[in-house]
Short mmCIF file of N, CA and C and ligand atoms in Angstrom, two decimals:
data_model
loop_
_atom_site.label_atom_id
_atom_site.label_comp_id
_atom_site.label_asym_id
_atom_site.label_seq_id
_atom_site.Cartn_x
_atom_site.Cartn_y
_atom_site.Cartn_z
N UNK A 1 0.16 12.65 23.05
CA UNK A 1 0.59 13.34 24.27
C UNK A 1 1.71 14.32 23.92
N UNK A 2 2.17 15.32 24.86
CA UNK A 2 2.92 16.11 24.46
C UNK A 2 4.59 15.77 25.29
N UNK A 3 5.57 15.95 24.29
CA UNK A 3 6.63 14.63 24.63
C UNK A 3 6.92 15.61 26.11
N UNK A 4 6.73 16.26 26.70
CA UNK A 4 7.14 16.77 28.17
C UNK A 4 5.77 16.02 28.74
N UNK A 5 5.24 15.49 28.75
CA UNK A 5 4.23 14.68 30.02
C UNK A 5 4.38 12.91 29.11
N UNK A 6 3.84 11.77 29.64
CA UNK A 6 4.31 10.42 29.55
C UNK A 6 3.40 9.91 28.22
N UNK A 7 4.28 8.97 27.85
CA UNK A 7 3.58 8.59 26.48
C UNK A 7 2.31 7.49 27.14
N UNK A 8 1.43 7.95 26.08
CA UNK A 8 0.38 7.62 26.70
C UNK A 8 -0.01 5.45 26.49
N UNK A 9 1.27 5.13 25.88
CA UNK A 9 1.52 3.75 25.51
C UNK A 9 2.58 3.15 27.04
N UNK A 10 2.64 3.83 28.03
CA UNK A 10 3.26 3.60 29.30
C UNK A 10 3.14 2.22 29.57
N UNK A 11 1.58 1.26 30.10
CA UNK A 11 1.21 0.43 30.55
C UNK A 11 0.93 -0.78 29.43
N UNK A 12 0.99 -0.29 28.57
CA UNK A 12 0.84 -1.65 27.28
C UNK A 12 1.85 -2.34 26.91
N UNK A 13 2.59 -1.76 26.87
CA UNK A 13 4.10 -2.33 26.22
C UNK A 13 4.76 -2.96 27.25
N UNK A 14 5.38 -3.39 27.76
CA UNK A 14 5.79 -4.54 28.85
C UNK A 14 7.05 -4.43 29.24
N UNK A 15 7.76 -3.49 27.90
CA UNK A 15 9.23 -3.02 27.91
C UNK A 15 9.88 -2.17 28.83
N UNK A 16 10.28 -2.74 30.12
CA UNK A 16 10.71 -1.65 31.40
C UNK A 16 12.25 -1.27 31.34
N UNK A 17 12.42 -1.37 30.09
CA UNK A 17 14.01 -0.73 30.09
C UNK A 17 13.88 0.44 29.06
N UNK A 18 12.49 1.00 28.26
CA UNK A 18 12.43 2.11 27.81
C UNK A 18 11.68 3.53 28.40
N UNK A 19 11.71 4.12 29.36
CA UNK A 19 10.84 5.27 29.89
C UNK A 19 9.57 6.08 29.51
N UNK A 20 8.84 5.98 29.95
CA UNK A 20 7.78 6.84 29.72
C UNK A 20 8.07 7.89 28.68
N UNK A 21 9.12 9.04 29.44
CA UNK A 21 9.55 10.06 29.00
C UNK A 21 10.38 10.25 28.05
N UNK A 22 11.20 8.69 27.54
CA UNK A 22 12.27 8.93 26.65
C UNK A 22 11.90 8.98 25.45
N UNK A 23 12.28 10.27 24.39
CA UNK A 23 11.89 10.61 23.64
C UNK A 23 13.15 10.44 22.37
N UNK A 24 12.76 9.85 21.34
CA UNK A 24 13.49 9.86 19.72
C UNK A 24 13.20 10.57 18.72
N UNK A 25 14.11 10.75 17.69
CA UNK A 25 14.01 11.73 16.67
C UNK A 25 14.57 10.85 16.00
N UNK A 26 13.11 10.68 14.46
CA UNK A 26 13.47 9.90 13.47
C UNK A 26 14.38 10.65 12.50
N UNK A 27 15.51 9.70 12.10
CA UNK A 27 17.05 10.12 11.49
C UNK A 27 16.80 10.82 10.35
N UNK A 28 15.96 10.53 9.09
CA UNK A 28 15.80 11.27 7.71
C UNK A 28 14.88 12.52 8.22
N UNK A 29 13.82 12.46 9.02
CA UNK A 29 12.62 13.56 9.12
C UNK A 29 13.03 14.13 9.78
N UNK A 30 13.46 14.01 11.09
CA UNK A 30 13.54 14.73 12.39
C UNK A 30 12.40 14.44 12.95
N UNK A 31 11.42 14.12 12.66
CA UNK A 31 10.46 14.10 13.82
C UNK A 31 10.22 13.35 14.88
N UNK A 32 9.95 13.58 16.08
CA UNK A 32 10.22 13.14 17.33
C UNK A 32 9.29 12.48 18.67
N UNK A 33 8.94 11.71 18.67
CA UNK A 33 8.01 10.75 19.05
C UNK A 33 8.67 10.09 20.39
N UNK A 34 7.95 9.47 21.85
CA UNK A 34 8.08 9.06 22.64
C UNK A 34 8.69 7.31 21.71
N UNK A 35 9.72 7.08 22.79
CA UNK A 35 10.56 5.77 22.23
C UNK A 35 9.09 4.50 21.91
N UNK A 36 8.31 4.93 23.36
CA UNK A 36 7.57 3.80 23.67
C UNK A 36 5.95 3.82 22.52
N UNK A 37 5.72 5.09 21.87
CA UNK A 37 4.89 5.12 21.09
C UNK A 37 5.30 4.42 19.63
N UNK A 38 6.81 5.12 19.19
CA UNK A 38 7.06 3.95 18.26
C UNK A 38 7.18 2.99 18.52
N UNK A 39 7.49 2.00 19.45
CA UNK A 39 7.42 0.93 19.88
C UNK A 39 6.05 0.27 19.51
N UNK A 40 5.27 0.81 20.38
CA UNK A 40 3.59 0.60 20.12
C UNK A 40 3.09 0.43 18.73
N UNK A 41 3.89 1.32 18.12
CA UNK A 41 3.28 1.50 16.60
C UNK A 41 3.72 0.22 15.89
N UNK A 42 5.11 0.15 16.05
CA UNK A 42 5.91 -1.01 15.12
C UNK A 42 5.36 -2.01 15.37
N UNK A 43 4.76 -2.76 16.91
CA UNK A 43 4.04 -3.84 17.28
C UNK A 43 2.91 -4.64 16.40
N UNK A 44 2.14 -2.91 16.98
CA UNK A 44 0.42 -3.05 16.01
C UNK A 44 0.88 -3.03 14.32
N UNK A 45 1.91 -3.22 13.93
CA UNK A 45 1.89 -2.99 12.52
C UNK A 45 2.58 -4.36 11.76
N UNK A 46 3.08 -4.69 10.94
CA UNK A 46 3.40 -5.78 9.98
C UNK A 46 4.86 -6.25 10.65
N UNK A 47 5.56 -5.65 11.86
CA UNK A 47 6.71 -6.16 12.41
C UNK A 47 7.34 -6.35 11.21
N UNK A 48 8.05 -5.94 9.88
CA UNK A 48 8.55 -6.48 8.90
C UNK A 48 9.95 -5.44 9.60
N UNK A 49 10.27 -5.33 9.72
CA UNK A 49 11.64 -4.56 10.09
C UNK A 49 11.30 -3.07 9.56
N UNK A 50 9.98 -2.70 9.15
CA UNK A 50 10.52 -1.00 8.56
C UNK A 50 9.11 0.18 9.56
N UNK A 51 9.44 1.01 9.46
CA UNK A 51 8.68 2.21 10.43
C UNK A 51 8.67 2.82 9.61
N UNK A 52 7.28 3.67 9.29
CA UNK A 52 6.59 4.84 8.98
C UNK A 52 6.27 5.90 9.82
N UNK A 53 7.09 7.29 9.42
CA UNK A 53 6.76 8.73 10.10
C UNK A 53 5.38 8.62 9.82
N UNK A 54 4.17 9.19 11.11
CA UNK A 54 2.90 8.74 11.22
C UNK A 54 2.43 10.60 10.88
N UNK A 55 3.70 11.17 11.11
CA UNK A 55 3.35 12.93 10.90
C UNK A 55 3.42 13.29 8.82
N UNK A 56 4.78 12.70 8.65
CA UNK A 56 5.47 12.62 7.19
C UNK A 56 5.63 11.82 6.48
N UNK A 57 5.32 10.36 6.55
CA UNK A 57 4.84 9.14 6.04
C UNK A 57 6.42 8.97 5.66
N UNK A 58 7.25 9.29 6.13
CA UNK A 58 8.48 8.83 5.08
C UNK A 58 8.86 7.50 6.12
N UNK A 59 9.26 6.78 4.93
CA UNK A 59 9.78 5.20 5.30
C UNK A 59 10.91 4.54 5.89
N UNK A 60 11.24 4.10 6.62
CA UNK A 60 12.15 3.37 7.13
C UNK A 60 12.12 2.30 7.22
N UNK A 61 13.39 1.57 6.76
CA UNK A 61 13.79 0.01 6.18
C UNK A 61 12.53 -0.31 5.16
N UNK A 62 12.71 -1.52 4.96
CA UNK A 62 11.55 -1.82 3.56
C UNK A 62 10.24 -1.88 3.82
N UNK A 63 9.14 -1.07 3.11
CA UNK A 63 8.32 -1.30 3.73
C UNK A 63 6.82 -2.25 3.34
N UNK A 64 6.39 -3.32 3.32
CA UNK A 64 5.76 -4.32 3.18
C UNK A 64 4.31 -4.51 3.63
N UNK A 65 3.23 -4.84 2.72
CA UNK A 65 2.12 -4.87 3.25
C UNK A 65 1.55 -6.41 3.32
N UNK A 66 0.43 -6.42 3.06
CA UNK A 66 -0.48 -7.90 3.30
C UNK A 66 -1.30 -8.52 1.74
N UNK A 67 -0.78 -7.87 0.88
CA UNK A 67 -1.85 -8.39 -0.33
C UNK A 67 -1.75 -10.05 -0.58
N UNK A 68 -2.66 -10.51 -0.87
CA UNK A 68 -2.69 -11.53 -1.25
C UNK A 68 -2.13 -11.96 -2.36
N UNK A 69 -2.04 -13.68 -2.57
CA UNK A 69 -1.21 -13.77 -3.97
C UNK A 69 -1.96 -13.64 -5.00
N UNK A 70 -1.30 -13.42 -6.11
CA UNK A 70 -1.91 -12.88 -7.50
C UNK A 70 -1.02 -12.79 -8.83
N UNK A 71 -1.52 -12.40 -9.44
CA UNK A 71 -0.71 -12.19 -10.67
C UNK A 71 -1.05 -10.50 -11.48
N UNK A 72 0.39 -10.09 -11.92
CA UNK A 72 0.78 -8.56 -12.10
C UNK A 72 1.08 -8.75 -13.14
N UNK A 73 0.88 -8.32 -14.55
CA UNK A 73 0.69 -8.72 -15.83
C UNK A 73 0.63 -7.52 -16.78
N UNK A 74 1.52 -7.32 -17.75
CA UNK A 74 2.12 -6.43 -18.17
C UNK A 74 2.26 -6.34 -19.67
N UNK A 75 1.25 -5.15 -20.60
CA UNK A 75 1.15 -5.10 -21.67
C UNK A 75 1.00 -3.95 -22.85
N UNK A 76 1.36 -3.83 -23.59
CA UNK A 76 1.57 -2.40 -24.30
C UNK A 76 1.11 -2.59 -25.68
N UNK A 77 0.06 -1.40 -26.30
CA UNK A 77 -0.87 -1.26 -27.07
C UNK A 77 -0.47 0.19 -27.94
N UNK A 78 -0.77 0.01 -28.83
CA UNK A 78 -0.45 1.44 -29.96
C UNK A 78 -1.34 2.98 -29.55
N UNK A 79 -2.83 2.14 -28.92
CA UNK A 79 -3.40 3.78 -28.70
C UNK A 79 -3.31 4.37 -27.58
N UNK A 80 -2.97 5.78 -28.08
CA UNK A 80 -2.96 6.87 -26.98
C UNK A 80 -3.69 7.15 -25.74
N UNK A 81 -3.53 7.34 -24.59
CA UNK A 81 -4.51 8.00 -23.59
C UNK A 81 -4.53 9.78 -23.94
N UNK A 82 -6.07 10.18 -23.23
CA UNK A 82 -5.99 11.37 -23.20
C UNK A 82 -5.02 12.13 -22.87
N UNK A 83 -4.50 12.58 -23.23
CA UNK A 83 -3.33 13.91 -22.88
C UNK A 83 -1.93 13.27 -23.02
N UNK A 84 -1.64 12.45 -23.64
CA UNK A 84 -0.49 11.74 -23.94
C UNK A 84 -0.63 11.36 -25.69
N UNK A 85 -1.01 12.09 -26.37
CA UNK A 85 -1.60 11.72 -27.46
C UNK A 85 -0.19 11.32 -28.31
N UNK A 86 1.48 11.19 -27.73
CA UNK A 86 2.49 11.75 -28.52
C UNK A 86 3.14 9.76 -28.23
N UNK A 87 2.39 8.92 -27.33
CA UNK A 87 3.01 7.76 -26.94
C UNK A 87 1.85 6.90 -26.63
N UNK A 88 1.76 5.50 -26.84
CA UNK A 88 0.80 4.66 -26.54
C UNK A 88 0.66 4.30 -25.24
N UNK A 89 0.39 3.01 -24.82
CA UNK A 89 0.14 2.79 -23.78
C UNK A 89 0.54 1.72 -22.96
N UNK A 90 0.46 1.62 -21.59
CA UNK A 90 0.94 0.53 -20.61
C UNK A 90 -0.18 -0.33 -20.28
N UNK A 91 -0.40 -1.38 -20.57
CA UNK A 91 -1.93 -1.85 -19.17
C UNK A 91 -1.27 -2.67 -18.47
N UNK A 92 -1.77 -2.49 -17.50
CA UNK A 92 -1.86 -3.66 -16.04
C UNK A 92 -2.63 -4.18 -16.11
N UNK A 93 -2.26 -5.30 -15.93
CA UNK A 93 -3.49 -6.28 -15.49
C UNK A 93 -3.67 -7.26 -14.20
N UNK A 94 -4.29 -6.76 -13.09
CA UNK A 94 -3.87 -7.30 -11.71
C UNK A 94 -4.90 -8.23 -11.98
N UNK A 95 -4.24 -9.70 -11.20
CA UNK A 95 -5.46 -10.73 -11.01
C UNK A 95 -5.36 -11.37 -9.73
N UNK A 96 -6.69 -11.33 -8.93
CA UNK A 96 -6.00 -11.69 -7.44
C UNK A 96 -7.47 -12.53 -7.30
N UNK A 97 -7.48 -14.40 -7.08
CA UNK A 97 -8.01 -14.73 -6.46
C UNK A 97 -9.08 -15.02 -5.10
N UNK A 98 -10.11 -15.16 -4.75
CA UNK A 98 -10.52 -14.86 -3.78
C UNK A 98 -9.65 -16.67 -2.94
N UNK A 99 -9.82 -16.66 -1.46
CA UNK A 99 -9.07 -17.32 -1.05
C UNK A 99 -8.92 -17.21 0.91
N UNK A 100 -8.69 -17.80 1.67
CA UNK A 100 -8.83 -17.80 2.97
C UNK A 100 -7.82 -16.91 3.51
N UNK A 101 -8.10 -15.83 4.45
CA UNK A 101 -7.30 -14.53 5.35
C UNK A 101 -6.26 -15.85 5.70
N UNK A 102 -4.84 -14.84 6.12
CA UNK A 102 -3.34 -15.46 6.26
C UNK A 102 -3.61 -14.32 8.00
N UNK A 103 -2.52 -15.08 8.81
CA UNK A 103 -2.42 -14.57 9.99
C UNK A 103 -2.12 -12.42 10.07
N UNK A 104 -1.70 -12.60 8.72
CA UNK A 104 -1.43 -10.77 8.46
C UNK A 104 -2.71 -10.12 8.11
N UNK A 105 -3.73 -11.04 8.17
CA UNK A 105 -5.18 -9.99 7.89
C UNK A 105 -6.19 -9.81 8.87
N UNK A 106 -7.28 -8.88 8.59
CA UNK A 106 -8.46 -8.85 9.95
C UNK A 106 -8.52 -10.05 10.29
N UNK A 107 -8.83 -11.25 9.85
CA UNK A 107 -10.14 -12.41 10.33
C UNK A 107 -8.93 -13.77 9.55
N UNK A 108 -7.91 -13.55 10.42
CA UNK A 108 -7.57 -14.68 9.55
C UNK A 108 -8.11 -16.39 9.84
N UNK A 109 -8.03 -17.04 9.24
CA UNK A 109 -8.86 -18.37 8.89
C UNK A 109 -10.09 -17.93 7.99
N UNK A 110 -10.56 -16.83 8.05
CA UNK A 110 -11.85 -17.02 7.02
C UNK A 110 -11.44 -16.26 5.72
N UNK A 111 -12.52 -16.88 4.84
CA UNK A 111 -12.60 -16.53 3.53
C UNK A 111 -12.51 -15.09 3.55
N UNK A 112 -11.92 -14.63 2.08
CA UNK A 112 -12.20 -13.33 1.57
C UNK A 112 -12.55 -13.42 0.10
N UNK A 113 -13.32 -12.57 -0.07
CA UNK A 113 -14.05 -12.76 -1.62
C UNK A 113 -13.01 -11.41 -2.33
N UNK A 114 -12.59 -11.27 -3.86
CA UNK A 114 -12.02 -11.25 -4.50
C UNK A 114 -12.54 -10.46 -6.09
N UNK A 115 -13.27 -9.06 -5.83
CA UNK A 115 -14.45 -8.71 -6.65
C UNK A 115 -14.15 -7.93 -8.06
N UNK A 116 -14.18 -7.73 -9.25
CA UNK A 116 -14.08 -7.14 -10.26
C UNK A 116 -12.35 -7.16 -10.79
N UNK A 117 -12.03 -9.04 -10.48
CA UNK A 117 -10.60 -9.02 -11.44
C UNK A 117 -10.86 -9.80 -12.70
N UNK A 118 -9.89 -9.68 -13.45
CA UNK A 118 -8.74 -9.46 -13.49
C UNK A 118 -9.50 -7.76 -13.22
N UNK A 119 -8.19 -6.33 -13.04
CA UNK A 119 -8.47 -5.22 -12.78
C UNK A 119 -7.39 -4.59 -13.76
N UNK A 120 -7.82 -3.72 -14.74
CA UNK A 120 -6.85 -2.99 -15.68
C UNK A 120 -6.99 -1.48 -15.46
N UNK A 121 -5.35 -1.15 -15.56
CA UNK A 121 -4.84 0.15 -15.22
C UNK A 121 -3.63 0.90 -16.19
N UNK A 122 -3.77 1.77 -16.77
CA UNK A 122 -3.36 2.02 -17.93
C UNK A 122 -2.45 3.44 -17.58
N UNK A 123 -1.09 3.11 -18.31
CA UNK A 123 0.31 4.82 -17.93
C UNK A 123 0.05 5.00 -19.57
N UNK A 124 0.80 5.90 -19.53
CA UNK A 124 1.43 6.08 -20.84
C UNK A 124 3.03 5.27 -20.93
N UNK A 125 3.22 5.10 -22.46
CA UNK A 125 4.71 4.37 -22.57
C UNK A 125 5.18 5.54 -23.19
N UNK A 126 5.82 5.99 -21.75
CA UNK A 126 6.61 7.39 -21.91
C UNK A 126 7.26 7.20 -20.85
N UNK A 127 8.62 7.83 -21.12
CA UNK A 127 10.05 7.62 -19.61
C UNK A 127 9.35 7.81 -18.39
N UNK A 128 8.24 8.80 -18.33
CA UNK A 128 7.16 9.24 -16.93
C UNK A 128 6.59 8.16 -16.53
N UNK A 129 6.04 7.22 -17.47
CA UNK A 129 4.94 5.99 -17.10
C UNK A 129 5.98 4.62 -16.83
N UNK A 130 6.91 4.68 -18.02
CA UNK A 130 7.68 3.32 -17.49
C UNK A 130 8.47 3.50 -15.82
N UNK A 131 8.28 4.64 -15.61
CA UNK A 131 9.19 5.17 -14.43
C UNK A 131 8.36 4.54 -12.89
N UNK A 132 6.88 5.11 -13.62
CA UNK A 132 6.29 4.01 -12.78
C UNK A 132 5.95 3.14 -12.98
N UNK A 133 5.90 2.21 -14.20
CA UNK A 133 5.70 0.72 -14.25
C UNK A 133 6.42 0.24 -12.97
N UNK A 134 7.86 0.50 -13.41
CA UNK A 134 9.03 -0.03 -12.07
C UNK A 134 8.89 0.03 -10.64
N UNK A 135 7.94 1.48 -10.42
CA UNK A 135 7.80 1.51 -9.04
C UNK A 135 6.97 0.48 -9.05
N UNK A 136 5.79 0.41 -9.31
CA UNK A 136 4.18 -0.65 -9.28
C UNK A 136 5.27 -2.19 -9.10
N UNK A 137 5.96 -1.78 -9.97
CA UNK A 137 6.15 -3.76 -9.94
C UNK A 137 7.10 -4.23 -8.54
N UNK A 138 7.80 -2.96 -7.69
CA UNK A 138 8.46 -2.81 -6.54
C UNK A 138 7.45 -3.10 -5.96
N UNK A 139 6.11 -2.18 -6.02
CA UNK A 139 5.08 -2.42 -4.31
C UNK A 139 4.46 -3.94 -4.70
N UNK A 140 4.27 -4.06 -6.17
CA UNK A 140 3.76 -5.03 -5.96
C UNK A 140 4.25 -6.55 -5.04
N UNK A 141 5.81 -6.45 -6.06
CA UNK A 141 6.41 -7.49 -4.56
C UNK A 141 6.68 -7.21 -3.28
N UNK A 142 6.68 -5.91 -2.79
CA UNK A 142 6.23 -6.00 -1.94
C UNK A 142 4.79 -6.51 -1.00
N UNK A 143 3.72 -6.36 -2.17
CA UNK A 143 2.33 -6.78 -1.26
C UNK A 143 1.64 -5.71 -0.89
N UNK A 144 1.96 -4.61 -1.53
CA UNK A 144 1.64 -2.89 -1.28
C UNK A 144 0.48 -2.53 -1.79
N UNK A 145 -0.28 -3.17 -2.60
CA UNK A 145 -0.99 -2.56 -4.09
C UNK A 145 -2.43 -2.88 -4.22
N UNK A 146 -2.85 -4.29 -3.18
CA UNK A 146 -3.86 -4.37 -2.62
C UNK A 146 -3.80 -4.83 -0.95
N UNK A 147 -4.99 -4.40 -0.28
CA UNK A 147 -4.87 -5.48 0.91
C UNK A 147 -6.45 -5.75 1.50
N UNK A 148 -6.65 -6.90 2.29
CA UNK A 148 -7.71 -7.41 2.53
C UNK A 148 -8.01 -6.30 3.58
N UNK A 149 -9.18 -6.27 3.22
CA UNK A 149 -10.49 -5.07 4.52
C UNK A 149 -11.92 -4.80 3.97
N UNK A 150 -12.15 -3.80 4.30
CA UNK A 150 -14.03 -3.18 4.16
C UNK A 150 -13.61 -2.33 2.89
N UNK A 151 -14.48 -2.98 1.26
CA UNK A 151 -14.27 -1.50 0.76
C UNK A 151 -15.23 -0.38 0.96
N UNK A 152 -14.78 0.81 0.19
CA UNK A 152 -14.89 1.81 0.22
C UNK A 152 -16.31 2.48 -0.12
N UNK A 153 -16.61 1.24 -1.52
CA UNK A 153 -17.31 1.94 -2.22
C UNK A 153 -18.83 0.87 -2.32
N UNK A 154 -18.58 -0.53 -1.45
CA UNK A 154 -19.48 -1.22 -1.22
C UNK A 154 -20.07 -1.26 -0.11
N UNK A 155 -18.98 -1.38 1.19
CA UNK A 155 -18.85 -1.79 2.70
C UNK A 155 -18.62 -3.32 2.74
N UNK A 156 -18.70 -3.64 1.72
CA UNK A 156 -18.32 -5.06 2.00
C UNK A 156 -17.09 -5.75 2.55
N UNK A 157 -17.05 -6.78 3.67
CA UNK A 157 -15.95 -6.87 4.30
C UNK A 157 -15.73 -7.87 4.18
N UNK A 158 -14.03 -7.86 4.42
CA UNK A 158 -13.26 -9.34 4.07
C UNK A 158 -13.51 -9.32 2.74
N UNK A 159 -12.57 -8.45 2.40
CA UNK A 159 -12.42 -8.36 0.61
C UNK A 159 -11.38 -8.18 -0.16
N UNK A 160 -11.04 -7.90 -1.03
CA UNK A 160 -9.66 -7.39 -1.68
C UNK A 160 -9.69 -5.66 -2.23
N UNK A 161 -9.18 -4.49 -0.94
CA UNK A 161 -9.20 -3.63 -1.84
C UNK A 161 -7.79 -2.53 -2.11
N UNK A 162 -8.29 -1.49 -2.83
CA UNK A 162 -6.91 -1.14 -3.33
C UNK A 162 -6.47 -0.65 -1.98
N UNK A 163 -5.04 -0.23 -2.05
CA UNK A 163 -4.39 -0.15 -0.39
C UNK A 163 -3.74 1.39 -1.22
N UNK A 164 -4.31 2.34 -1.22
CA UNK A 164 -3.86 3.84 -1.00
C UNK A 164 -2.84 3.82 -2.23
N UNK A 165 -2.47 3.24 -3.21
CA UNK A 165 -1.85 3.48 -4.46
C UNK A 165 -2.80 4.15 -5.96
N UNK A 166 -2.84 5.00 -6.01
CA UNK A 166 -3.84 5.01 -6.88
C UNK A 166 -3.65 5.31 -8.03
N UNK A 167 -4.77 4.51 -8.81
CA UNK A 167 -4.20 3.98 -9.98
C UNK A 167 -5.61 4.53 -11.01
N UNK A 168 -4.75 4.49 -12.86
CA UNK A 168 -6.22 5.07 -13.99
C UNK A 168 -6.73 3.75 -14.04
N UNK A 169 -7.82 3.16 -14.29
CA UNK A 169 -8.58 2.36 -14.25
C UNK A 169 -9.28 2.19 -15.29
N UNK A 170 -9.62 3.46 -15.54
CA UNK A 170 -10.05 3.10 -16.81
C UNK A 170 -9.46 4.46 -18.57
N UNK A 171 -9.71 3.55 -19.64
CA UNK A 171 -8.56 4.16 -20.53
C UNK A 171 -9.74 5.53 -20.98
N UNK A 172 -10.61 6.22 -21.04
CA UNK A 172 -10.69 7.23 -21.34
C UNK A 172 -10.75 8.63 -20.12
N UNK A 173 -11.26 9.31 -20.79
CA UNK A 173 -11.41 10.54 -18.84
C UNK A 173 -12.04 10.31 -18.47
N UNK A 174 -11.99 10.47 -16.87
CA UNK A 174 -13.21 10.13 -16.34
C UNK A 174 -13.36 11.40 -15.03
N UNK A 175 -13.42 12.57 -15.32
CA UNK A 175 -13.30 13.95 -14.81
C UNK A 175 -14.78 14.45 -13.74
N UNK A 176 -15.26 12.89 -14.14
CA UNK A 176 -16.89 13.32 -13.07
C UNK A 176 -15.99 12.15 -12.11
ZN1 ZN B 201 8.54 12.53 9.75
#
């Protein structure tokens, strides 16, 4: 809606001490959203204490997803990747059980199946790649790095897939 006519989250939210019309401007972005739409948003979302600009994705307070438990596993090898021919290499090795949905997923009480782990993902061991080892091992405790849904590339649902981090997968090019 356009913030001069009522947010269109008026009747859902239950909250009668915030206005239709009252409008906020998030502090780092500036961007400016009806009170009661972020409201709406923070609800439908992981309630962990943090908000995402839905225009600029930038983050507020920590921000936390739903992956399941697993293990993040961390190892370094002498040969080069393509185009890094000057430093060896990082692998990841994610391993995530299949195991029953938690109240933070689609269908929780039922199973989710758990397809093609352990899963290896390879930086270079160069100040660039260890730079993101550190981030990866941040989302990972966070729970950022996978999350249960429909993948992409099967349709299969109630599954484990990657959650918008994207990662090399495999160690040579793969340019198709
Ligand atoms: Zn923004």
């Amino acid at each position: 809606e356009k913030l001069s006519a009522a947010s269109g989250y008026s009747d859902v939210t239950d909250s009668k001490s915030i206005g239709p019309l009252a409008v906020g401007r998030l502090t780092k972005c500036s961007h400016a959203f009806h009170l009661l739409c972020l409201l709406a948003m923070y609800c439908n979302g992981n309630k962990d204490g943090s908000l995402q600009c839905p225009s600029c994705k930038t983050i507020y307070g920590e921000k936390t997803g739903t992956q399941p438990q697993g293990k993040m596993e961390v190892l370094r090898f002498q040969m080069s990747l393509p185009g890094h021919e000057d430093c060896g290499t990082i692998l990841i090795v994610y391993n995530i059980p299949h195991g029953i949905q938690g109240p933070e997923h689609p269908n929780p009480g039922k199973p989710f199946t758990a397809r093609g782990f352990p899963r290896q993902c390879y930086l270079p061991d160069n100040a660039q790649g260890r730079k993101v080892l550190e981030l990866l091992k941040v989302a990972w405790k966070r729970r950022l790095i996978f999350t249960v849904g429909t993948s992409s590339t099967t349709g299969e649902t109630d599954t484990v897939v990657w959650n918008e981090i994207h990662h090399k997968t495999e160690m040579d090019r793969n340019v198709t």
